[in-house]
Amino acid sequence: MNDLLVSSESLRWHCDPAQFQFSSTAELPPLEITIGQERALTAIDFGLGITDNGFNLFVLGQPGSGRSSTIKKILAAHATKRPAPADWCYVHDFESSSGPEFICLPYGTGKEFKKDLDRLVERLSEDVPKSFDSKEYQEQRKKISQSFQERKKQIFQDLEQLAADNGFAIQQVASGLVLVPLKEGSPLSQKDFEELSAKDKERLENTGNMLQEKIDEGLLEARKIDEELREKILDVAKQVLLYTIGHLFEALELKYADLQPIIDHFANCKKDILKQIEDLHSANKPQFNLPGLAPQQQGPNFDNYRVNLLIDNSELDGAPVIYEANPTYFNVFGRIEHVIQMGSAVTDFQMIKPGAMHRANGGYLILDCREVLLNLFTYEALKRSIRNKEIKLEDMAEQYRLIATASLKPQPIPLDCKIVLIGTPELYYLLYQLDPDFRKYFKVKVDFDQRMANSSANIQLFSLFIGTKCREEKLLHFDPSAVAHTIEFSARMIEDQKHLSASFSEITDLIHEASFYANRSGAGLVTAAHVDQALESRIYRANKTEEHIRALIEDGTIFIDTQGEVIGQVNGLTVYQLGDYSFGMPARVTVRTFLGKSNMINIEREVKLSGPIHDKGMLILSGFFGERYGCDKPLALSASICFEQSYGGIEGDSASSTELYALLSSLARLPIRQDIAVTGSVNQHGRVQPIGGVNQKVEGFFAVCKASGLTGSQGVIIPRANVQNLMLKAEVERAVKNGQFHIWSVQTIDEGIAILTGLAAGELQNDGTWPEGSVNDRVNRRLLQLVETAAEFGKKTAGHDTGNGKAVE
């Protein structure tokens, strides 16, 4: 047994404060790199270097591993080495008003271009109406109008003369021109007309028809003259308008001569202005307003010639790095806003708003994978953008409408952006398995580890991290002893003496808490005592349930013995996980064996209180018993195994060795020490395998023993492979060092049963027997006895009537 004892020196790893060459972390330089993530950093470097489509990054790791802060820091540094991207704007599409067109502008010119067009619109609004009010234009228009009016006047004079020569007069009424017959220079009355002979009436009618045809021809000619006059005046107006707008556009065309899309836009603007010549020509006429109504808009509207500056990168010093915390579809891909006018939703190209992908174009976009999947449409739209290399803004609500409505469909903007998704390993593997597109569009896996090697180099970097956090968060700095205790806590977090935790968020919390207690005590530096106080206070805030369960053990409500010996009863060790706090507690495991048909009854499984891993551990026991004791005989054994006073679910196989010890004890009729608790899983060969939560389990039983009084014989049996996972509290370490508590490490069930019973397990001899009096011998004899009993029982029942009139042979 002494050979299996774990020395007090092996119970925890101690970080030596003497290795630090500083008196305070204030003396240390800032940490510039990420600690212990060489694999992830290599993947990031590859992902940022390759430009092929689909090589976007998925950063996977547990929250608190530094995945988000690391990728943001690296991208920010990488972005400064790249040029700032172009500016983007939308302009009105004069051919199809529903499809605004984009213009790509050189970096930093978008703001100035928008100002130029705003000034252009202002000048157009001022100068165009004035151009038609000029004296020169009015005189020229008057001159043209007079010449055409003379022509019309001559036509009507000729018609009147023709009518007079034929005894008719032309009169103008509301409906047009009418012919009136004359008699002695006066209009012929109805009475006089009735007195005319039929021949005279016919003559008047024929003459009137002939004159009416001449009048219609004259009116047609007059209308042609009016149309010609209108065209002539419009030609003059166009010349005036071209002269007015020519110098306004000319300066801008010279300024942006190298940007053909802008030149084309100016040409479209001028064409559109000329198309509106009639409206512009009449826009400055007085408007009639009804009383009580708002005045009608005065003057032309040139807002369609403005520009919607979607993305202005003039403030950037390099490529953009955008993190969108709430990746809804509209936040990522932009939106088209509307205003309500007269009960209808109205929009135009100037109401297009950019999304995170527009702002990140030419740089990097960081999204939280979980948030992306929770937001409707975002994930599928993200994949479409990567596949098509464009940012397409759509009205996603359109597909839910019963009736399609007219809406803007902006021209898609070309996409050049490296997309980074951040998520847990579970999300990564789930998407990789279920979504074939995922592996095509996120080919770079950046895997952040939960732990790092416990090396002198990493320890020194850890101290830099503590100093950097104290400096950034304006906390009290740490002395070497406080740094050492913080690093030891990191090893305890990961439960490994050879590794340190890479979950720096929890370390950061401890730094804050230790600084708080140091500041409260008036200390100038954080010491080891302050770190320990922070850890103890953290436990006290969270261990209410632990203390309640321990109190139940102390007052005898929960049965746990820490002294004496009992057959078929072992103290197992369990771990309770309550949110951010876990603790260990002993649990009584009992076994009862009896004659049966090689059936082991797991009471927890029968009542559906155990999980599949726990059930697997139970089934392994059958394999162990069958191989060790059932090769030369049938096993006429049944066993009932139970976690006493357990009313909740049980999961895990760490109690399988405990159950096997109790089973061996029950068969061998050997009492098991109750001052020893056991943990460890077992395989079918009887080897004890490592388990998790070893520190909490040891400390949980120690606390129970301490409450009832340490006897110097109490202890815990753990798997040999778990020794390197020990990072026990100093209290337990002292007790072991003083011989008040013991920890044994075993590799096999035989080693463990020898400690628990004080009797050697015994090894199988060449003749197939076990050493007499050993545990295995006693178990084997008991199994033979059960077989013989079963055989004798079978003989007694042989020949008896089975109840159906037939004898059993």
GROMACS .gro file of C-alpha atoms in nm, residues 304-630:
model
  327
  304ASN     CA    1  -3.235   6.286  -5.895
  305TYR     CA    2  -2.901   6.439  -5.994
  306ARG     CA    3  -2.767   6.412  -5.640
  307VAL     CA    4  -2.556   6.118  -5.521
  308ASN     CA    5  -2.612   5.874  -5.234
  309LEU     CA    6  -2.264   5.835  -5.084
  310LEU     CA    7  -2.304   5.484  -4.953
  311ILE     CA    8  -1.949   5.427  -4.823
  312ASP     CA    9  -1.703   5.704  -4.737
  313ASN     CA   10  -1.361   5.562  -4.649
  314SER     CA   11  -1.184   5.896  -4.630
  315GLU     CA   12  -1.122   5.853  -4.255
  316LEU     CA   13  -0.951   5.514  -4.292
  317ASP     CA   14  -0.575   5.466  -4.272
  318GLY     CA   15  -0.593   5.114  -4.414
  319ALA     CA   16  -0.838   4.835  -4.486
  320PRO     CA   17  -1.155   4.836  -4.273
  321VAL     CA   18  -1.211   4.583  -3.994
  322ILE     CA   19  -1.581   4.563  -3.910
  323TYR     CA   20  -1.733   4.361  -3.627
  324GLU     CA   21  -2.112   4.337  -3.645
  325ALA     CA   22  -2.246   4.236  -3.304
  326ASN     CA   23  -2.607   4.204  -3.421
  327PRO     CA   24  -2.590   4.044  -3.767
  328THR     CA   25  -2.949   4.083  -3.881
  329TYR     CA   26  -2.998   4.074  -4.256
  330PHE     CA   27  -3.039   4.452  -4.276
  331ASN     CA   28  -2.742   4.522  -4.047
  332VAL     CA   29  -2.517   4.308  -4.264
  333PHE     CA   30  -2.646   4.376  -4.617
  334GLY     CA   31  -2.806   4.718  -4.579
  335ARG     CA   32  -3.162   4.840  -4.607
  336ILE     CA   33  -3.394   5.049  -4.821
  337GLU     CA   34  -3.580   5.293  -4.600
  338HIS     CA   35  -3.928   5.428  -4.673
  339VAL     CA   36  -4.133   5.729  -4.575
  340ILE     CA   37  -4.511   5.739  -4.556
  341GLN     CA   38  -4.673   5.992  -4.789
  342MET     CA   39  -5.051   6.003  -4.835
  343GLY     CA   40  -5.077   5.658  -4.678
  344SER     CA   41  -4.824   5.498  -4.913
  345ALA     CA   42  -4.463   5.393  -4.848
  346VAL     CA   43  -4.235   5.591  -5.078
  347THR     CA   44  -3.862   5.551  -5.132
  348ASP     CA   45  -3.584   5.650  -5.370
  349PHE     CA   46  -3.218   5.574  -5.428
  350GLN     CA   47  -3.107   5.826  -5.165
  351MET     CA   48  -3.276   5.616  -4.896
  352ILE     CA   49  -3.049   5.316  -4.951
  353LYS     CA   50  -2.844   5.259  -4.634
  354PRO     CA   51  -2.525   5.049  -4.616
  355GLY     CA   52  -2.471   4.735  -4.410
  356ALA     CA   53  -2.165   4.594  -4.237
  357MET     CA   54  -2.061   4.414  -4.554
  358HIS     CA   55  -2.056   4.742  -4.749
  359ARG     CA   56  -1.841   4.902  -4.479
  360ALA     CA   57  -1.609   4.600  -4.467
  361ASN     CA   58  -1.572   4.575  -4.847
  362GLY     CA   59  -1.203   4.580  -4.928
  363GLY     CA   60  -1.120   4.463  -4.575
  364TYR     CA   61  -1.247   4.222  -4.312
  365LEU     CA   62  -1.589   4.140  -4.167
  366ILE     CA   63  -1.614   3.961  -3.831
  367LEU     CA   64  -1.941   3.790  -3.734
  368ASP     CA   65  -2.048   3.572  -3.444
  369CYS     CA   66  -2.162   3.241  -3.594
  370ARG     CA   67  -2.432   3.178  -3.335
  371GLU     CA   68  -2.584   3.521  -3.391
  372VAL     CA   69  -2.571   3.471  -3.768
  373LEU     CA   70  -2.762   3.145  -3.744
  374LEU     CA   71  -3.020   3.295  -3.510
  375ASN     CA   72  -3.103   3.578  -3.751
  376LEU     CA   73  -3.335   3.490  -4.037
  377PHE     CA   74  -3.194   3.508  -4.393
  378THR     CA   75  -2.843   3.621  -4.286
  379TYR     CA   76  -2.655   3.292  -4.325
  380GLU     CA   77  -2.796   3.203  -4.666
  381ALA     CA   78  -2.745   3.559  -4.795
  382LEU     CA   79  -2.387   3.549  -4.665
  383LYS     CA   80  -2.315   3.236  -4.866
  384ARG     CA   81  -2.474   3.387  -5.179
  385SER     CA   82  -2.254   3.693  -5.146
  386ILE     CA   83  -1.941   3.479  -5.120
  387ARG     CA   84  -2.049   3.260  -5.412
  388ASN     CA   85  -2.143   3.548  -5.644
  389LYS     CA   86  -1.876   3.789  -5.515
  390GLU     CA   87  -2.129   4.067  -5.482
  391ILE     CA   88  -2.335   4.250  -5.222
  392LYS     CA   89  -2.694   4.233  -5.334
  393LEU     CA   90  -2.950   4.433  -5.138
  394GLU     CA   91  -3.297   4.279  -5.151
  395ASP     CA   92  -3.631   4.339  -4.984
  396MET     CA   93  -3.654   4.010  -4.794
  397ALA     CA   94  -4.012   4.082  -4.687
  398GLU     CA   95  -4.117   4.070  -5.053
  399GLN     CA   96  -4.136   3.691  -5.057
  400TYR     CA   97  -4.395   3.698  -4.779
  401ARG     CA   98  -4.631   3.933  -4.959
  402LEU     CA   99  -4.927   3.794  -5.149
  403ILE     CA  100  -4.901   4.075  -5.404
  404ALA     CA  101  -4.572   4.194  -5.546
  405THR     CA  102  -4.509   4.566  -5.503
  406ALA     CA  103  -4.278   4.794  -5.693
  407SER     CA  104  -3.953   4.847  -5.508
  408LEU     CA  105  -3.597   4.954  -5.566
  409LYS     CA  106  -3.352   4.692  -5.684
  410PRO     CA  107  -3.008   4.848  -5.643
  411GLN     CA  108  -2.731   4.725  -5.867
  412PRO     CA  109  -2.518   4.471  -5.673
  413ILE     CA  110  -2.179   4.598  -5.560
  414PRO     CA  111  -1.873   4.376  -5.627
  415LEU     CA  112  -1.748   4.208  -5.309
  416ASP     CA  113  -1.384   4.189  -5.204
  417CYS     CA  114  -1.392   4.101  -4.836
  418LYS     CA  115  -1.241   3.839  -4.607
  419ILE     CA  116  -1.518   3.708  -4.381
  420VAL     CA  117  -1.441   3.571  -4.034
  421LEU     CA  118  -1.694   3.365  -3.838
  422ILE     CA  119  -1.637   3.308  -3.467
  423GLY     CA  120  -1.804   3.015  -3.294
  424THR     CA  121  -1.770   2.710  -3.076
  425PRO     CA  122  -1.629   2.377  -3.202
  426GLU     CA  123  -1.981   2.230  -3.181
  427LEU     CA  124  -2.113   2.487  -3.430
  428TYR     CA  125  -1.820   2.436  -3.665
  429TYR     CA  126  -1.856   2.058  -3.686
  430LEU     CA  127  -2.234   2.081  -3.704
  431LEU     CA  128  -2.220   2.314  -4.005
  432TYR     CA  129  -1.941   2.110  -4.163
  433GLN     CA  130  -2.151   1.795  -4.135
  434LEU     CA  131  -2.493   1.932  -4.233
  435ASP     CA  132  -2.417   2.212  -4.482
  436PRO     CA  133  -2.219   2.116  -4.794
  437ASP     CA  134  -2.171   2.484  -4.882
  438PHE     CA  135  -2.002   2.561  -4.551
  439ARG     CA  136  -1.686   2.368  -4.631
  440LYS     CA  137  -1.660   2.547  -4.968
  441TYR     CA  138  -1.684   2.899  -4.830
  442PHE     CA  139  -1.502   2.869  -4.496
  443LYS     CA  140  -1.198   2.662  -4.580
  444VAL     CA  141  -0.962   2.798  -4.315
  445LYS     CA  142  -1.012   2.641  -3.972
  446VAL     CA  143  -0.860   2.848  -3.691
  447ASP     CA  144  -0.869   2.620  -3.387
  448PHE     CA  145  -0.801   2.786  -3.051
  449ASP     CA  146  -0.678   2.542  -2.786
  450GLN     CA  147  -0.811   2.539  -2.432
  451ARG     CA  148  -0.468   2.479  -2.286
  452MET     CA  149  -0.100   2.548  -2.344
  453ALA     CA  150   0.224   2.389  -2.232
  454ASN     CA  151   0.342   2.468  -1.879
  455SER     CA  152   0.682   2.591  -1.992
  456SER     CA  153   0.912   2.860  -1.854
  457ALA     CA  154   0.856   3.066  -2.171
  458ASN     CA  155   0.478   3.054  -2.133
  459ILE     CA  156   0.504   3.136  -1.764
  460GLN     CA  157   0.701   3.451  -1.846
  461LEU     CA  158   0.446   3.543  -2.113
  462PHE     CA  159   0.171   3.483  -1.859
  463SER     CA  160   0.330   3.741  -1.630
  464LEU     CA  161   0.334   3.987  -1.921
  465PHE     CA  162  -0.035   3.920  -1.973
  466ILE     CA  163  -0.111   4.000  -1.608
  467GLY     CA  164   0.092   4.320  -1.628
  468THR     CA  165  -0.076   4.425  -1.952
  469LYS     CA  166  -0.423   4.369  -1.806
  470CYS     CA  167  -0.337   4.568  -1.494
  471ARG     CA  168  -0.212   4.852  -1.711
  472GLU     CA  169  -0.505   4.848  -1.954
  473GLU     CA  170  -0.773   4.812  -1.686
  474LYS     CA  171  -0.599   5.056  -1.445
  475LEU     CA  172  -0.573   4.791  -1.173
  476LEU     CA  173  -0.316   4.746  -0.897
  477HIS     CA  174  -0.010   4.563  -1.024
  478PHE     CA  175   0.090   4.215  -0.900
  479ASP     CA  176   0.402   4.116  -0.714
  480PRO     CA  177   0.583   3.789  -0.807
  481SER     CA  178   0.399   3.582  -0.543
  482ALA     CA  179   0.060   3.698  -0.674
  483VAL     CA  180   0.166   3.618  -1.031
  484ALA     CA  181   0.277   3.271  -0.921
  485HIS     CA  182  -0.054   3.196  -0.746
  486THR     CA  183  -0.249   3.321  -1.046
  487ILE     CA  184  -0.054   3.090  -1.276
  488GLU     CA  185  -0.112   2.799  -1.037
  489PHE     CA  186  -0.484   2.871  -1.055
  490SER     CA  187  -0.454   2.850  -1.433
  491ALA     CA  188  -0.309   2.500  -1.401
  492ARG     CA  189  -0.591   2.404  -1.163
  493MET     CA  190  -0.848   2.532  -1.413
  494ILE     CA  191  -0.721   2.290  -1.676
  495GLU     CA  192  -0.653   2.015  -1.416
  496ASP     CA  193  -0.306   1.942  -1.547
  497GLN     CA  194   0.032   2.004  -1.388
  498LYS     CA  195   0.197   2.004  -1.732
  499HIS     CA  196  -0.038   2.257  -1.891
  500LEU     CA  197  -0.189   2.597  -1.826
  501SER     CA  198  -0.537   2.714  -1.913
  502ALA     CA  199  -0.586   2.930  -2.221
  503SER     CA  200  -0.919   3.061  -2.093
  504PHE     CA  201  -0.795   3.412  -2.021
  505SER     CA  202  -1.138   3.560  -1.953
  506GLU     CA  203  -1.156   3.376  -1.618
  507ILE     CA  204  -0.796   3.473  -1.543
  508THR     CA  205  -0.888   3.834  -1.617
  509ASP     CA  206  -1.177   3.810  -1.372
  510LEU     CA  207  -0.940   3.682  -1.104
  511ILE     CA  208  -0.702   3.972  -1.172
  512HIS     CA  209  -0.989   4.217  -1.120
  513GLU     CA  210  -1.105   4.047  -0.801
  514ALA     CA  211  -0.757   4.025  -0.648
  515SER     CA  212  -0.696   4.391  -0.730
  516PHE     CA  213  -1.025   4.477  -0.562
  517TYR     CA  214  -0.928   4.307  -0.234
  518ALA     CA  215  -0.579   4.455  -0.244
  519ASN     CA  216  -0.721   4.802  -0.300
  520ARG     CA  217  -0.973   4.753  -0.019
  521SER     CA  218  -0.694   4.656   0.221
  522GLY     CA  219  -0.492   4.962   0.124
  523ALA     CA  220  -0.207   4.762  -0.028
  524GLY     CA  221   0.007   4.912  -0.301
  525LEU     CA  222   0.051   4.580  -0.482
  526VAL     CA  223  -0.151   4.260  -0.519
  527THR     CA  224   0.008   3.976  -0.323
  528ALA     CA  225  -0.050   3.601  -0.306
  529ALA     CA  226  -0.276   3.656  -0.004
  530HIS     CA  227  -0.503   3.880  -0.211
  531VAL     CA  228  -0.522   3.621  -0.490
  532ASP     CA  229  -0.609   3.350  -0.236
  533GLN     CA  230  -0.869   3.579  -0.079
  534ALA     CA  231  -1.026   3.638  -0.420
  535LEU     CA  232  -1.044   3.263  -0.486
  536GLU     CA  233  -1.191   3.188  -0.143
  537SER     CA  234  -1.447   3.466  -0.179
  538ARG     CA  235  -1.542   3.336  -0.520
  539ILE     CA  236  -1.604   2.992  -0.373
  540TYR     CA  237  -1.801   3.135  -0.080
  541ARG     CA  238  -2.032   3.323  -0.315
  542ALA     CA  239  -2.112   3.004  -0.508
  543ASN     CA  240  -2.095   2.708  -0.264
  544LYS     CA  241  -2.424   2.738  -0.079
  545THR     CA  242  -2.551   2.409  -0.222
  546GLU     CA  243  -2.223   2.235  -0.141
  547GLU     CA  244  -2.245   2.340   0.222
  548HIS     CA  245  -2.608   2.231   0.244
  549ILE     CA  246  -2.526   1.882   0.113
  550ARG     CA  247  -2.226   1.855   0.348
  551ALA     CA  248  -2.445   1.959   0.640
  552LEU     CA  249  -2.685   1.677   0.551
  553ILE     CA  250  -2.393   1.433   0.565
  554GLU     CA  251  -2.272   1.571   0.898
  555ASP     CA  252  -2.613   1.543   1.067
  556GLY     CA  253  -2.666   1.191   0.934
  557THR     CA  254  -2.945   1.266   0.687
  558ILE     CA  255  -2.725   1.146   0.401
  559PHE     CA  256  -2.549   0.821   0.500
  560ILE     CA  257  -2.173   0.844   0.452
  561ASP     CA  258  -1.934   0.652   0.677
  562THR     CA  259  -1.575   0.772   0.718
  563GLN     CA  260  -1.475   0.495   0.959
  564GLY     CA  261  -1.525   0.121   0.992
  565GLU     CA  262  -1.570  -0.159   0.738
  566VAL     CA  263  -1.878  -0.287   0.554
  567ILE     CA  264  -1.927  -0.572   0.307
  568GLY     CA  265  -2.051  -0.468  -0.036
  569GLN     CA  266  -2.041  -0.096   0.039
  570VAL     CA  267  -1.798   0.165  -0.100
  571ASN     CA  268  -1.774   0.542  -0.086
  572GLY     CA  269  -1.779   0.661  -0.444
  573LEU     CA  270  -1.699   1.016  -0.551
  574THR     CA  271  -1.921   1.239  -0.762
  575VAL     CA  272  -1.899   1.591  -0.902
  576TYR     CA  273  -2.188   1.837  -0.902
  577GLN     CA  274  -2.181   2.101  -1.175
  578LEU     CA  275  -2.384   2.410  -1.087
  579GLY     CA  276  -2.327   2.669  -1.356
  580ASP     CA  277  -1.981   2.819  -1.306
  581TYR     CA  278  -1.911   2.620  -0.989
  582SER     CA  279  -1.839   2.252  -0.943
  583PHE     CA  280  -1.768   2.054  -0.628
  584GLY     CA  281  -1.715   1.695  -0.524
  585MET     CA  282  -1.917   1.486  -0.280
  586PRO     CA  283  -1.898   1.122  -0.169
  587ALA     CA  284  -2.186   0.891  -0.255
  588ARG     CA  285  -2.254   0.550  -0.103
  589VAL     CA  286  -2.252   0.265  -0.354
  590THR     CA  287  -2.392  -0.069  -0.240
  591VAL     CA  288  -2.403  -0.411  -0.406
  592ARG     CA  289  -2.602  -0.721  -0.319
  593THR     CA  290  -2.525  -1.053  -0.489
  594PHE     CA  291  -2.741  -1.363  -0.508
  595LEU     CA  292  -2.812  -1.672  -0.714
  596GLY     CA  293  -2.925  -1.593  -1.063
  597LYS     CA  294  -2.849  -1.607  -1.435
  598SER     CA  295  -2.546  -1.381  -1.478
  599ASN     CA  296  -2.754  -1.068  -1.461
  600MET     CA  297  -2.634  -0.740  -1.311
  601ILE     CA  298  -2.916  -0.506  -1.222
  602ASN     CA  299  -2.831  -0.137  -1.235
  603ILE     CA  300  -3.108   0.016  -1.028
  604GLU     CA  301  -3.041   0.365  -1.170
  605ARG     CA  302  -3.079   0.233  -1.522
  606GLU     CA  303  -3.395   0.046  -1.440
  607VAL     CA  304  -3.564   0.361  -1.314
  608LYS     CA  305  -3.412   0.571  -1.595
  609LEU     CA  306  -3.196   0.787  -1.369
  610SER     CA  307  -2.867   0.703  -1.541
  611GLY     CA  308  -2.718   0.820  -1.868
  612PRO     CA  309  -2.575   0.607  -2.148
  613ILE     CA  310  -2.213   0.649  -2.039
  614HIS     CA  311  -2.295   0.530  -1.688
  615ASP     CA  312  -2.484   0.233  -1.832
  616LYS     CA  313  -2.185   0.152  -2.053
  617GLY     CA  314  -1.964   0.139  -1.745
  618MET     CA  315  -2.202  -0.107  -1.587
  619LEU     CA  316  -2.201  -0.335  -1.890
  620ILE     CA  317  -1.821  -0.336  -1.888
  621LEU     CA  318  -1.837  -0.509  -1.548
  622SER     CA  319  -2.010  -0.806  -1.713
  623GLY     CA  320  -1.722  -0.837  -1.958
  624PHE     CA  321  -1.466  -0.821  -1.678
  625PHE     CA  322  -1.642  -1.090  -1.471
  626GLY     CA  323  -1.703  -1.314  -1.767
  627GLU     CA  324  -1.338  -1.310  -1.877
  628ARG     CA  325  -1.187  -1.344  -1.529
  629TYR     CA  326  -1.424  -1.592  -1.363
  630GLY     CA  327  -1.649  -1.741  -1.629
   0.00000   0.00000   0.00000
